[in-house]
PDB file of C-alpha atoms in Angstrom:
ATOM      1  CA  MET A 396     -11.494 -10.844 -15.165  1.00  0.00           C
ATOM      2  CA  GLU A 397     -13.414 -14.080 -15.145  1.00  0.00           C
ATOM      3  CA  LYS A 398     -15.498 -14.622 -12.078  1.00  0.00           C
ATOM      4  CA  ALA A 399     -14.301 -17.333  -9.725  1.00  0.00           C
ATOM      5  CA  SER A 400     -16.665 -20.205  -9.134  1.00  0.00           C
ATOM      6  CA  LEU A 401     -17.360 -23.018  -6.676  1.00  0.00           C
ATOM      7  CA  CYS A 402     -17.589 -26.351  -8.477  1.00  0.00           C
ATOM      8  CA  HIS A 403     -18.930 -29.395  -6.636  1.00  0.00           C
ATOM      9  CA  ARG A 404     -17.519 -32.785  -7.532  1.00  0.00           C
ATOM     10  CA  ASN A 405     -18.623 -36.222  -6.398  1.00  0.00           C
ATOM     11  CA  THR A 406     -15.274 -37.828  -7.209  1.00  0.00           C
ATOM     12  CA  PRO A 407     -12.079 -36.166  -6.000  1.00  0.00           C
ATOM     13  CA  LEU A 408      -9.787 -35.117  -8.828  1.00  0.00           C
ATOM     14  CA  PRO A 409      -6.039 -34.446  -8.638  1.00  0.00           C
ATOM     15  CA  LEU A 410      -5.112 -30.821  -8.179  1.00  0.00           C
ATOM     16  CA  LEU A 411      -4.479 -29.247 -11.581  1.00  0.00           C
ATOM     17  CA  ASN A 412      -4.555 -32.675 -13.219  1.00  0.00           C
ATOM     18  CA  ARG A 413      -4.797 -31.157 -16.692  1.00  0.00           C
ATOM     19  CA  PRO A 414      -4.099 -27.830 -18.405  1.00  0.00           C
ATOM     20  CA  SER A 415      -6.764 -25.376 -17.381  1.00  0.00           C
ATOM     21  CA  ASN A 416      -7.581 -21.704 -17.505  1.00  0.00           C
ATOM     22  CA  PHE A 417      -8.213 -21.929 -13.782  1.00  0.00           C
ATOM     23  CA  LEU A 418      -6.353 -22.716 -10.641  1.00  0.00           C
ATOM     24  CA  GLN A 419      -8.399 -24.961  -8.430  1.00  0.00           C
ATOM     25  CA  PHE A 420      -8.026 -26.343  -4.952  1.00  0.00           C
ATOM     26  CA  LYS A 421     -10.030 -28.894  -3.094  1.00  0.00           C
ATOM     27  CA  HIS A 422     -11.896 -28.389   0.127  1.00  0.00           C
ATOM     28  CA  GLN A 423     -13.746 -31.540   1.229  1.00  0.00           C
ATOM     29  CA  ASN A 424     -16.067 -32.356  -1.709  1.00  0.00           C
ATOM     30  CA  SER A 425     -15.718 -29.029  -3.472  1.00  0.00           C
ATOM     31  CA  PHE A 426     -13.207 -27.530  -5.840  1.00  0.00           C
ATOM     32  CA  LEU A 427     -12.553 -23.828  -5.518  1.00  0.00           C
ATOM     33  CA  LYS A 428     -11.439 -22.220  -8.742  1.00  0.00           C
ATOM     34  CA  PHE A 429      -9.935 -18.873  -9.683  1.00  0.00           C
ATOM     35  CA  PRO A 430      -8.316 -17.566 -12.871  1.00  0.00           C
ATOM     36  CA  ASN A 431      -4.778 -18.729 -13.580  1.00  0.00           C
ATOM     37  CA  PRO A 432      -2.344 -15.795 -13.903  1.00  0.00           C
ATOM     38  CA  ASN A 433      -0.116 -17.883 -16.150  1.00  0.00           C
ATOM     39  CA  LEU A 434      -2.894 -18.341 -18.705  1.00  0.00           C
ATOM     40  CA  HIS A 435      -4.778 -15.069 -18.545  1.00  0.00           C
ATOM     41  CA  ARG A 436      -3.822 -11.468 -18.994  1.00  0.00           C
ATOM     42  CA  LEU A 437      -4.563 -10.341 -15.459  1.00  0.00           C
ATOM     43  CA  ARG A 438      -5.379  -6.920 -14.225  1.00  0.00           C
ATOM     44  CA  ARG A 439      -2.248  -5.282 -12.878  1.00  0.00           C
ATOM     45  CA  LEU A 440      -2.039  -2.708 -10.137  1.00  0.00           C
ATOM     46  CA  ASN A 441      -4.580  -0.219 -11.482  1.00  0.00           C
ATOM     47  CA  CYS A 442      -7.241  -2.924 -11.479  1.00  0.00           C
ATOM     48  CA  SER A 443      -6.018  -5.324  -8.818  1.00  0.00           C
ATOM     49  CA  VAL A 444      -7.577  -8.523  -7.536  1.00  0.00           C
ATOM     50  CA  SER A 445      -8.066  -6.994  -4.097  1.00  0.00           C
ATOM     51  CA  ASP A 446     -10.074  -3.810  -4.529  1.00  0.00           C
ATOM     52  CA  GLY A 447      -9.250  -2.481  -7.976  1.00  0.00           C
ATOM     53  CA  THR A 448      -8.476   1.073  -6.965  1.00  0.00           C
ATOM     54  CA  VAL A 449      -5.259   3.029  -6.758  1.00  0.00           C
ATOM     55  CA  SER A 450      -4.192   6.540  -7.520  1.00  0.00           C
ATOM     56  CA  SER A 451      -3.312   7.176 -11.169  1.00  0.00           C
ATOM     57  CA  SER A 452      -0.811   9.877 -10.246  1.00  0.00           C
ATOM     58  CA  LEU A 453       2.040   7.475  -9.497  1.00  0.00           C
ATOM     59  CA  GLY A 454       5.254   8.561 -11.155  1.00  0.00           C
ATOM     60  CA  ALA A 455       4.371  12.243 -10.873  1.00  0.00           C
ATOM     61  CA  THR A 456       6.448  12.771  -7.743  1.00  0.00           C
ATOM     62  CA  ASP A 457      10.142  12.369  -7.061  1.00  0.00           C
ATOM     63  CA  SER A 458       9.491   9.607  -4.545  1.00  0.00           C
ATOM     64  CA  SER A 459       7.466   7.607  -7.063  1.00  0.00           C
ATOM     65  CA  LEU A 460      10.212   7.970  -9.652  1.00  0.00           C
ATOM     66  CA  ALA A 461      12.754   6.849  -7.055  1.00  0.00           C
ATOM     67  CA  VAL A 462      10.688   3.713  -6.414  1.00  0.00           C
ATOM     68  CA  LYS A 463      10.531   2.902 -10.109  1.00  0.00           C
ATOM     69  CA  LYS A 464      14.263   3.489 -10.533  1.00  0.00           C
ATOM     70  CA  LYS A 465      15.144   1.236  -7.612  1.00  0.00           C
ATOM     71  CA  ALA A 466      12.713  -1.415  -8.842  1.00  0.00           C
ATOM     72  CA  ALA A 467      14.406  -1.391 -12.253  1.00  0.00           C
ATOM     73  CA  GLU A 468      17.777  -1.911 -10.566  1.00  0.00           C
ATOM     74  CA  VAL A 469      16.470  -4.777  -8.441  1.00  0.00           C
ATOM     75  CA  SER A 470      14.527  -6.554 -11.192  1.00  0.00           C
ATOM     76  CA  SER A 471      17.561  -7.883 -13.052  1.00  0.00           C
ATOM     77  CA  GLU A 472      18.783  -9.731  -9.960  1.00  0.00           C
ATOM     78  CA  LEU A 473      15.316 -10.667  -8.720  1.00  0.00           C
ATOM     79  CA  LYS A 474      14.705 -12.687 -11.902  1.00  0.00           C
ATOM     80  CA  GLY A 475      10.970 -13.033 -11.391  1.00  0.00           C
ATOM     81  CA  THR A 476      11.146 -14.321  -7.810  1.00  0.00           C
ATOM     82  CA  SER A 477       7.799 -13.792  -6.101  1.00  0.00           C
ATOM     83  CA  ILE A 478       7.437 -11.616  -3.004  1.00  0.00           C
ATOM     84  CA  PHE A 479       5.229 -12.553  -0.063  1.00  0.00           C
ATOM     85  CA  LEU A 480       4.153  -9.892   2.437  1.00  0.00           C
ATOM     86  CA  VAL A 481       3.281 -11.095   5.935  1.00  0.00           C
ATOM     87  CA  GLY A 482       2.115  -9.159   8.974  1.00  0.00           C
ATOM     88  CA  LEU A 483      -1.192  -7.915  10.351  1.00  0.00           C
ATOM     89  CA  LYS A 484      -3.546  -6.773   7.639  1.00  0.00           C
ATOM     90  CA  SER A 485      -3.555  -3.030   7.118  1.00  0.00           C
ATOM     91  CA  SER A 486      -4.227  -0.483   4.408  1.00  0.00           C
ATOM     92  CA  LEU A 487      -0.494   0.326   4.376  1.00  0.00           C
ATOM     93  CA  LYS A 488       0.454  -3.316   3.783  1.00  0.00           C
ATOM     94  CA  THR A 489      -2.075  -3.594   0.955  1.00  0.00           C
ATOM     95  CA  SER A 490      -1.064  -0.299  -0.618  1.00  0.00           C
ATOM     96  CA  LEU A 491       2.617  -1.237  -0.393  1.00  0.00           C
ATOM     97  CA  GLY A 492       1.959  -4.567  -2.074  1.00  0.00           C
ATOM     98  CA  LYS A 493       0.202  -2.902  -4.981  1.00  0.00           C
ATOM     99  CA  LEU A 494       2.940  -0.308  -5.390  1.00  0.00           C
ATOM    100  CA  LEU A 495       5.675  -2.967  -5.394  1.00  0.00           C
ATOM    101  CA  ALA A 496       3.754  -4.980  -7.975  1.00  0.00           C
ATOM    102  CA  ASP A 497       3.381  -1.947 -10.210  1.00  0.00           C
ATOM    103  CA  ALA A 498       7.033  -0.896  -9.875  1.00  0.00           C
ATOM    104  CA  LEU A 499       8.358  -4.406 -10.521  1.00  0.00           C
ATOM    105  CA  ARG A 500       5.764  -5.137 -13.230  1.00  0.00           C
ATOM    106  CA  TYR A 501       4.464  -8.062 -11.186  1.00  0.00           C
ATOM    107  CA  TYR A 502       0.938  -9.281 -10.567  1.00  0.00           C
ATOM    108  CA  TYR A 503      -0.655  -8.476  -7.206  1.00  0.00           C
ATOM    109  CA  PHE A 504      -2.752 -10.904  -5.158  1.00  0.00           C
ATOM    110  CA  ASP A 505      -4.316 -10.887  -1.713  1.00  0.00           C
ATOM    111  CA  SER A 506      -4.660 -14.481  -0.485  1.00  0.00           C
ATOM    112  CA  ASP A 507      -7.796 -13.766   1.557  1.00  0.00           C
ATOM    113  CA  SER A 508      -9.394 -12.052  -1.427  1.00  0.00           C
ATOM    114  CA  LEU A 509      -8.663 -15.071  -3.627  1.00  0.00           C
ATOM    115  CA  VAL A 510     -10.431 -17.355  -1.181  1.00  0.00           C
ATOM    116  CA  GLU A 511     -13.334 -14.892  -1.096  1.00  0.00           C
ATOM    117  CA  GLU A 512     -13.608 -14.903  -4.887  1.00  0.00           C
ATOM    118  CA  ALA A 513     -13.354 -18.683  -4.962  1.00  0.00           C
ATOM    119  CA  VAL A 514     -16.256 -19.263  -2.573  1.00  0.00           C
ATOM    120  CA  GLY A 515     -18.541 -16.664  -4.119  1.00  0.00           C
ATOM    121  CA  GLY A 516     -17.782 -13.340  -2.467  1.00  0.00           C
ATOM    122  CA  ALA A 517     -17.055 -11.666   0.850  1.00  0.00           C
ATOM    123  CA  LEU A 518     -20.309 -12.695   2.557  1.00  0.00           C
ATOM    124  CA  ALA A 519     -19.872 -16.348   1.575  1.00  0.00           C
ATOM    125  CA  ALA A 520     -16.261 -16.255   2.744  1.00  0.00           C
ATOM    126  CA  LYS A 521     -17.296 -14.693   6.066  1.00  0.00           C
ATOM    127  CA  SER A 522     -19.858 -17.451   6.609  1.00  0.00           C
ATOM    128  CA  PHE A 523     -17.317 -20.099   5.590  1.00  0.00           C
ATOM    129  CA  ARG A 524     -14.721 -18.696   7.983  1.00  0.00           C
ATOM    130  CA  GLU A 525     -17.125 -18.470  10.916  1.00  0.00           C
ATOM    131  CA  SER A 526     -18.558 -21.963  10.418  1.00  0.00           C
ATOM    132  CA  ASP A 527     -15.311 -23.718   9.500  1.00  0.00           C
ATOM    133  CA  GLU A 528     -12.282 -21.606  10.352  1.00  0.00           C
ATOM    134  CA  LYS A 529      -9.931 -24.580   9.988  1.00  0.00           C
ATOM    135  CA  GLY A 530     -11.317 -25.228   6.522  1.00  0.00           C
ATOM    136  CA  PHE A 531     -10.849 -21.570   5.612  1.00  0.00           C
ATOM    137  CA  TYR A 532      -7.183 -21.658   6.577  1.00  0.00           C
ATOM    138  CA  GLU A 533      -6.733 -24.958   4.720  1.00  0.00           C
ATOM    139  CA  SER A 534      -8.170 -23.227   1.674  1.00  0.00           C
ATOM    140  CA  GLU A 535      -5.675 -20.392   2.083  1.00  0.00           C
ATOM    141  CA  THR A 536      -2.889 -22.987   2.227  1.00  0.00           C
ATOM    142  CA  GLU A 537      -4.083 -24.414  -1.078  1.00  0.00           C
ATOM    143  CA  VAL A 538      -4.056 -20.904  -2.545  1.00  0.00           C
ATOM    144  CA  LEU A 539      -0.461 -20.447  -1.379  1.00  0.00           C
ATOM    145  CA  LYS A 540       0.510 -23.800  -2.892  1.00  0.00           C
ATOM    146  CA  GLN A 541      -0.728 -22.572  -6.243  1.00  0.00           C
ATOM    147  CA  LEU A 542       0.825 -19.122  -6.012  1.00  0.00           C
ATOM    148  CA  SER A 543       4.179 -20.335  -4.697  1.00  0.00           C
ATOM    149  CA  SER A 544       4.649 -22.420  -7.832  1.00  0.00           C
ATOM    150  CA  MET A 545       4.529 -19.300  -9.987  1.00  0.00           C
ATOM    151  CA  GLY A 546       6.741 -16.279 -10.437  1.00  0.00           C
ATOM    152  CA  ARG A 547       6.424 -12.512 -10.796  1.00  0.00           C
ATOM    153  CA  LEU A 548       3.839 -12.148  -8.026  1.00  0.00           C
ATOM    154  CA  VAL A 549       3.462  -9.887  -5.013  1.00  0.00           C
ATOM    155  CA  VAL A 550       1.211 -11.700  -2.531  1.00  0.00           C
ATOM    156  CA  CYS A 551      -0.309 -10.196   0.616  1.00  0.00           C
ATOM    157  CA  ALA A 552      -0.712 -13.176   2.925  1.00  0.00           C
ATOM    158  CA  GLY A 553      -3.450 -13.390   5.544  1.00  0.00           C
ATOM    159  CA  ASN A 554      -2.942 -12.516   9.208  1.00  0.00           C
ATOM    160  CA  GLY A 555      -2.518 -16.068  10.443  1.00  0.00           C
ATOM    161  CA  THR A 556      -0.702 -17.524   7.464  1.00  0.00           C
ATOM    162  CA  VAL A 557       2.478 -17.940   9.532  1.00  0.00           C
ATOM    163  CA  THR A 558       0.823 -20.248  12.088  1.00  0.00           C
ATOM    164  CA  SER A 559       1.094 -23.161   9.658  1.00  0.00           C
ATOM    165  CA  SER A 560       4.438 -24.879   9.106  1.00  0.00           C
ATOM    166  CA  THR A 561       3.209 -25.828   5.645  1.00  0.00           C
ATOM    167  CA  ASN A 562       2.574 -22.183   4.828  1.00  0.00           C
ATOM    168  CA  LEU A 563       5.981 -21.144   6.154  1.00  0.00           C
ATOM    169  CA  ALA A 564       7.601 -23.685   3.862  1.00  0.00           C
ATOM    170  CA  LEU A 565       5.608 -22.368   0.903  1.00  0.00           C
ATOM    171  CA  LEU A 566       6.747 -18.807   1.634  1.00  0.00           C
ATOM    172  CA  ARG A 567      10.337 -20.013   1.176  1.00  0.00           C
ATOM    173  CA  HIS A 568       9.605 -20.389  -2.540  1.00  0.00           C
ATOM    174  CA  GLY A 569       9.937 -16.616  -2.776  1.00  0.00           C
ATOM    175  CA  ILE A 570      11.150 -13.670  -0.714  1.00  0.00           C
ATOM    176  CA  SER A 571       9.092 -13.022   2.409  1.00  0.00           C
ATOM    177  CA  LEU A 572       8.878  -9.588   4.019  1.00  0.00           C
ATOM    178  CA  TRP A 573       7.310  -8.812   7.385  1.00  0.00           C
ATOM    179  CA  ILE A 574       5.494  -5.492   7.047  1.00  0.00           C
ATOM    180  CA  ASP A 575       5.638  -4.330  10.660  1.00  0.00           C
ATOM    181  CA  VAL A 576       3.037  -1.595  11.075  1.00  0.00           C
ATOM    182  CA  PRO A 577       2.296   0.152  14.425  1.00  0.00           C
ATOM    183  CA  LEU A 578      -0.804  -1.244  16.084  1.00  0.00           C
ATOM    184  CA  ASP A 579      -2.542   2.130  16.193  1.00  0.00           C
ATOM    185  CA  PHE A 580      -2.325   2.243  12.390  1.00  0.00           C
ATOM    186  CA  VAL A 581      -3.898  -1.215  12.172  1.00  0.00           C
ATOM    187  CA  ALA A 582      -6.524  -0.225  14.750  1.00  0.00           C
ATOM    188  CA  ARG A 583      -7.685   2.688  12.609  1.00  0.00           C
ATOM    189  CA  ASP A 584      -8.237   0.310   9.709  1.00  0.00           C
ATOM    190  CA  VAL A 585     -10.099  -2.170  11.919  1.00  0.00           C
ATOM    191  CA  ILE A 586     -12.456   0.546  13.133  1.00  0.00           C
ATOM    192  CA  GLU A 587     -13.214   1.459   9.515  1.00  0.00           C
ATOM    193  CA  ASP A 588     -13.564  -2.165   8.345  1.00  0.00           C
ATOM    194  CA  LYS A 589     -14.223  -4.776  11.012  1.00  0.00           C
ATOM    195  CA  SER A 590     -14.493  -7.617   8.478  1.00  0.00           C
ATOM    196  CA  GLN A 591     -10.759  -7.869   7.821  1.00  0.00           C
ATOM    197  CA  PHE A 592     -10.202  -9.933  10.986  1.00  0.00           C
ATOM    198  CA  ALA A 593     -11.892 -13.215  11.862  1.00  0.00           C
ATOM    199  CA  PRO A 594     -14.190 -13.261  14.926  1.00  0.00           C
ATOM    200  CA  SER A 595     -11.743 -15.660  16.604  1.00  0.00           C
ATOM    201  CA  GLU A 596      -8.921 -13.171  16.050  1.00  0.00           C
ATOM    202  CA  ILE A 597     -10.567 -10.030  17.339  1.00  0.00           C
ATOM    203  CA  SER A 598     -14.044  -9.084  18.559  1.00  0.00           C
ATOM    204  CA  ILE A 599     -14.912  -5.431  18.334  1.00  0.00           C
ATOM    205  CA  SER A 600     -17.851  -3.947  20.214  1.00  0.00           C
ATOM    206  CA  GLY A 601     -17.347  -0.275  19.555  1.00  0.00           C
ATOM    207  CA  SER A 602     -14.230  -0.044  21.751  1.00  0.00           C
ATOM    208  CA  TYR A 603     -10.748   0.800  20.575  1.00  0.00           C
ATOM    209  CA  PRO A 604      -9.240  -2.530  19.393  1.00  0.00           C
ATOM    210  CA  GLU A 605      -5.533  -1.868  20.006  1.00  0.00           C
ATOM    211  CA  ASP A 606      -5.355  -4.121  23.096  1.00  0.00           C
ATOM    212  CA  GLU A 607      -6.838  -7.074  21.229  1.00  0.00           C
ATOM    213  CA  LEU A 608      -4.557  -6.391  18.280  1.00  0.00           C
ATOM    214  CA  GLY A 609      -1.608  -6.443  20.673  1.00  0.00           C
ATOM    215  CA  ALA A 610      -2.545  -9.946  21.791  1.00  0.00           C
ATOM    216  CA  LEU A 611      -2.922 -11.020  18.175  1.00  0.00           C
ATOM    217  CA  TYR A 612       0.435  -9.470  17.295  1.00  0.00           C
ATOM    218  CA  ASP A 613       2.103 -11.388  20.124  1.00  0.00           C
ATOM    219  CA  LYS A 614       0.455 -14.586  18.922  1.00  0.00           C
ATOM    220  CA  TYR A 615       1.766 -14.260  15.373  1.00  0.00           C
ATOM    221  CA  ARG A 616       5.043 -12.377  15.820  1.00  0.00           C
ATOM    222  CA  VAL A 617       7.221 -15.510  16.084  1.00  0.00           C
ATOM    223  CA  GLY A 618       5.924 -16.625  12.709  1.00  0.00           C
ATOM    224  CA  TYR A 619       6.279 -13.146  11.219  1.00  0.00           C
ATOM    225  CA  ALA A 620       9.889 -13.041  12.419  1.00  0.00           C
ATOM    226  CA  THR A 621      10.761 -16.000  10.162  1.00  0.00           C
ATOM    227  CA  ALA A 622      10.455 -13.675   7.164  1.00  0.00           C
ATOM    228  CA  ASP A 623      13.572 -12.954   5.149  1.00  0.00           C
ATOM    229  CA  ALA A 624      13.491  -9.290   6.148  1.00  0.00           C
ATOM    230  CA  ILE A 625      11.493  -6.875   8.300  1.00  0.00           C
ATOM    231  CA  ILE A 626      10.105  -3.675   6.794  1.00  0.00           C
ATOM    232  CA  SER A 627       9.321  -1.608   9.864  1.00  0.00           C
ATOM    233  CA  VAL A 628       7.500   1.706   9.848  1.00  0.00           C
ATOM    234  CA  GLN A 629       9.366   2.689  13.016  1.00  0.00           C
ATOM    235  CA  LYS A 630      12.712   1.948  11.347  1.00  0.00           C
ATOM    236  CA  VAL A 631      11.823   4.029   8.299  1.00  0.00           C
ATOM    237  CA  VAL A 632      10.739   6.906  10.544  1.00  0.00           C
ATOM    238  CA  SER A 633      14.060   6.761  12.360  1.00  0.00           C
ATOM    239  CA  ARG A 634      16.121   6.569   9.174  1.00  0.00           C
ATOM    240  CA  LEU A 635      14.327   9.511   7.568  1.00  0.00           C
ATOM    241  CA  GLY A 636      14.345  11.578  10.759  1.00  0.00           C
ATOM    242  CA  CYS A 637      10.592  12.166  10.690  1.00  0.00           C
ATOM    243  CA  ASP A 638       8.782  13.560  13.702  1.00  0.00           C
ATOM    244  CA  ASN A 639       5.493  11.832  13.027  1.00  0.00           C
ATOM    245  CA  LEU A 640       4.622   8.310  11.877  1.00  0.00           C
ATOM    246  CA  ASP A 641       1.935   9.758   9.632  1.00  0.00           C
ATOM    247  CA  GLU A 642       4.634  11.469   7.575  1.00  0.00           C
ATOM    248  CA  ILE A 643       5.750   8.095   6.195  1.00  0.00           C
ATOM    249  CA  THR A 644       4.392   7.328   2.735  1.00  0.00           C
ATOM    250  CA  ARG A 645       3.986   4.040   0.926  1.00  0.00           C
ATOM    251  CA  GLU A 646       6.783   5.196  -1.393  1.00  0.00           C
ATOM    252  CA  ASP A 647       9.092   5.441   1.633  1.00  0.00           C
ATOM    253  CA  MET A 648       8.093   1.915   2.629  1.00  0.00           C
ATOM    254  CA  ALA A 649       8.503   0.639  -0.938  1.00  0.00           C
ATOM    255  CA  LEU A 650      12.047   1.998  -1.154  1.00  0.00           C
ATOM    256  CA  GLU A 651      12.868   0.313   2.151  1.00  0.00           C
ATOM    257  CA  ALA A 652      11.412  -2.968   0.870  1.00  0.00           C
ATOM    258  CA  LEU A 653      13.305  -2.771  -2.416  1.00  0.00           C
ATOM    259  CA  ARG A 654      16.575  -2.088  -0.600  1.00  0.00           C
ATOM    260  CA  GLU A 655      16.041  -5.169   1.547  1.00  0.00           C
ATOM    261  CA  ILE A 656      15.144  -7.241  -1.508  1.00  0.00           C
ATOM    262  CA  GLU A 657      18.317  -6.005  -3.197  1.00  0.00           C
ATOM    263  CA  LYS A 658      20.409  -7.100  -0.199  1.00  0.00           C
ATOM    264  CA  LEU A 659      18.775 -10.528  -0.183  1.00  0.00           C
ATOM    265  CA  THR A 660      19.357 -11.098  -3.901  1.00  0.00           C
ATOM    266  CA  ARG A 661      23.003 -10.075  -3.553  1.00  0.00           C
ATOM    267  CA  VAL A 662      23.514 -12.509  -0.687  1.00  0.00           C
ATOM    268  CA  LYS A 663      21.894 -15.280  -2.712  1.00  0.00           C
ATOM    269  CA  LYS A 664      24.132 -14.503  -5.690  1.00  0.00           C
ATOM    270  CA  MET A 665      27.237 -14.615  -3.494  1.00  0.00           C
ATOM    271  CA  GLN A 666      26.157 -17.944  -2.030  1.00  0.00           C
ATOM    272  CA  GLU A 667      25.589 -19.389  -5.512  1.00  0.00           C
ATOM    273  CA  GLU A 668      28.984 -18.189  -6.695  1.00  0.00           C
ATOM    274  CA  ALA A 669      30.685 -19.633  -3.602  1.00  0.00           C
ATOM    275  CA  ALA A 670      29.021 -22.992  -4.241  1.00  0.00           C
ATOM    276  CA  ARG A 671      30.355 -23.277  -7.796  1.00  0.00           C
ATOM    277  CA  PRO A 672      33.209 -25.774  -8.271  1.00  0.00           C
ATOM    278  CA  PHE A 673      36.622 -24.342  -9.100  1.00  0.00           C
TER     279      PHE A 673
END
């Protein structure tokens, strides 16, 4: 995949003012660019934009086959509509996004990762976020503007995406799902990788971060609740009758997500049919 670049311009240019092999968005006097999925053959799930790794054994188990079967059933009604995943960042949310993309034959993107690639890597993005957090979130909005105009995408949105009314409007271009993961799950991921949250969101000094995550969850939950459907780990546990949250797999979550997507597409179809003149 072509490496994203940061191109400085002295004169502002209109966003995507001509056909290009790149998407680009403006931040102050710079244009951030990343490969255009409509013009390039992108890496799908097995070599994703986010981290490029996933098990190659998908499809070998009954649950994986069930996911693929349900995805095939949903695809005809979905008609290429993009899917946006909101909620606190977690390995489960990321893994679910990749699995859905693979099952639906969609492209997978992580909005934070796209901004990172655009500014020159994780370290540059970290510096950018710490020095100009508002600018970072504006950049993420520009990414969402680009992605929301396309189809056949599964997009993992950043933690605070829902704090912007502009972003919420952009999410309406597709189907939005709140991936509601228990805070102790998220806390485990934070302990392993502290860089996934901005310093203003959570500060970790060796202590267990669940309390801070709880405050963050409360801050964003109103925005998360505007999603078209909630995919809750607790709900899946209850439905399957599991004794332990750790028994839930990403395939279980994917089936739950696909069922909700199926319901949403059916409702939309009924609404369209009801609106037709006699």
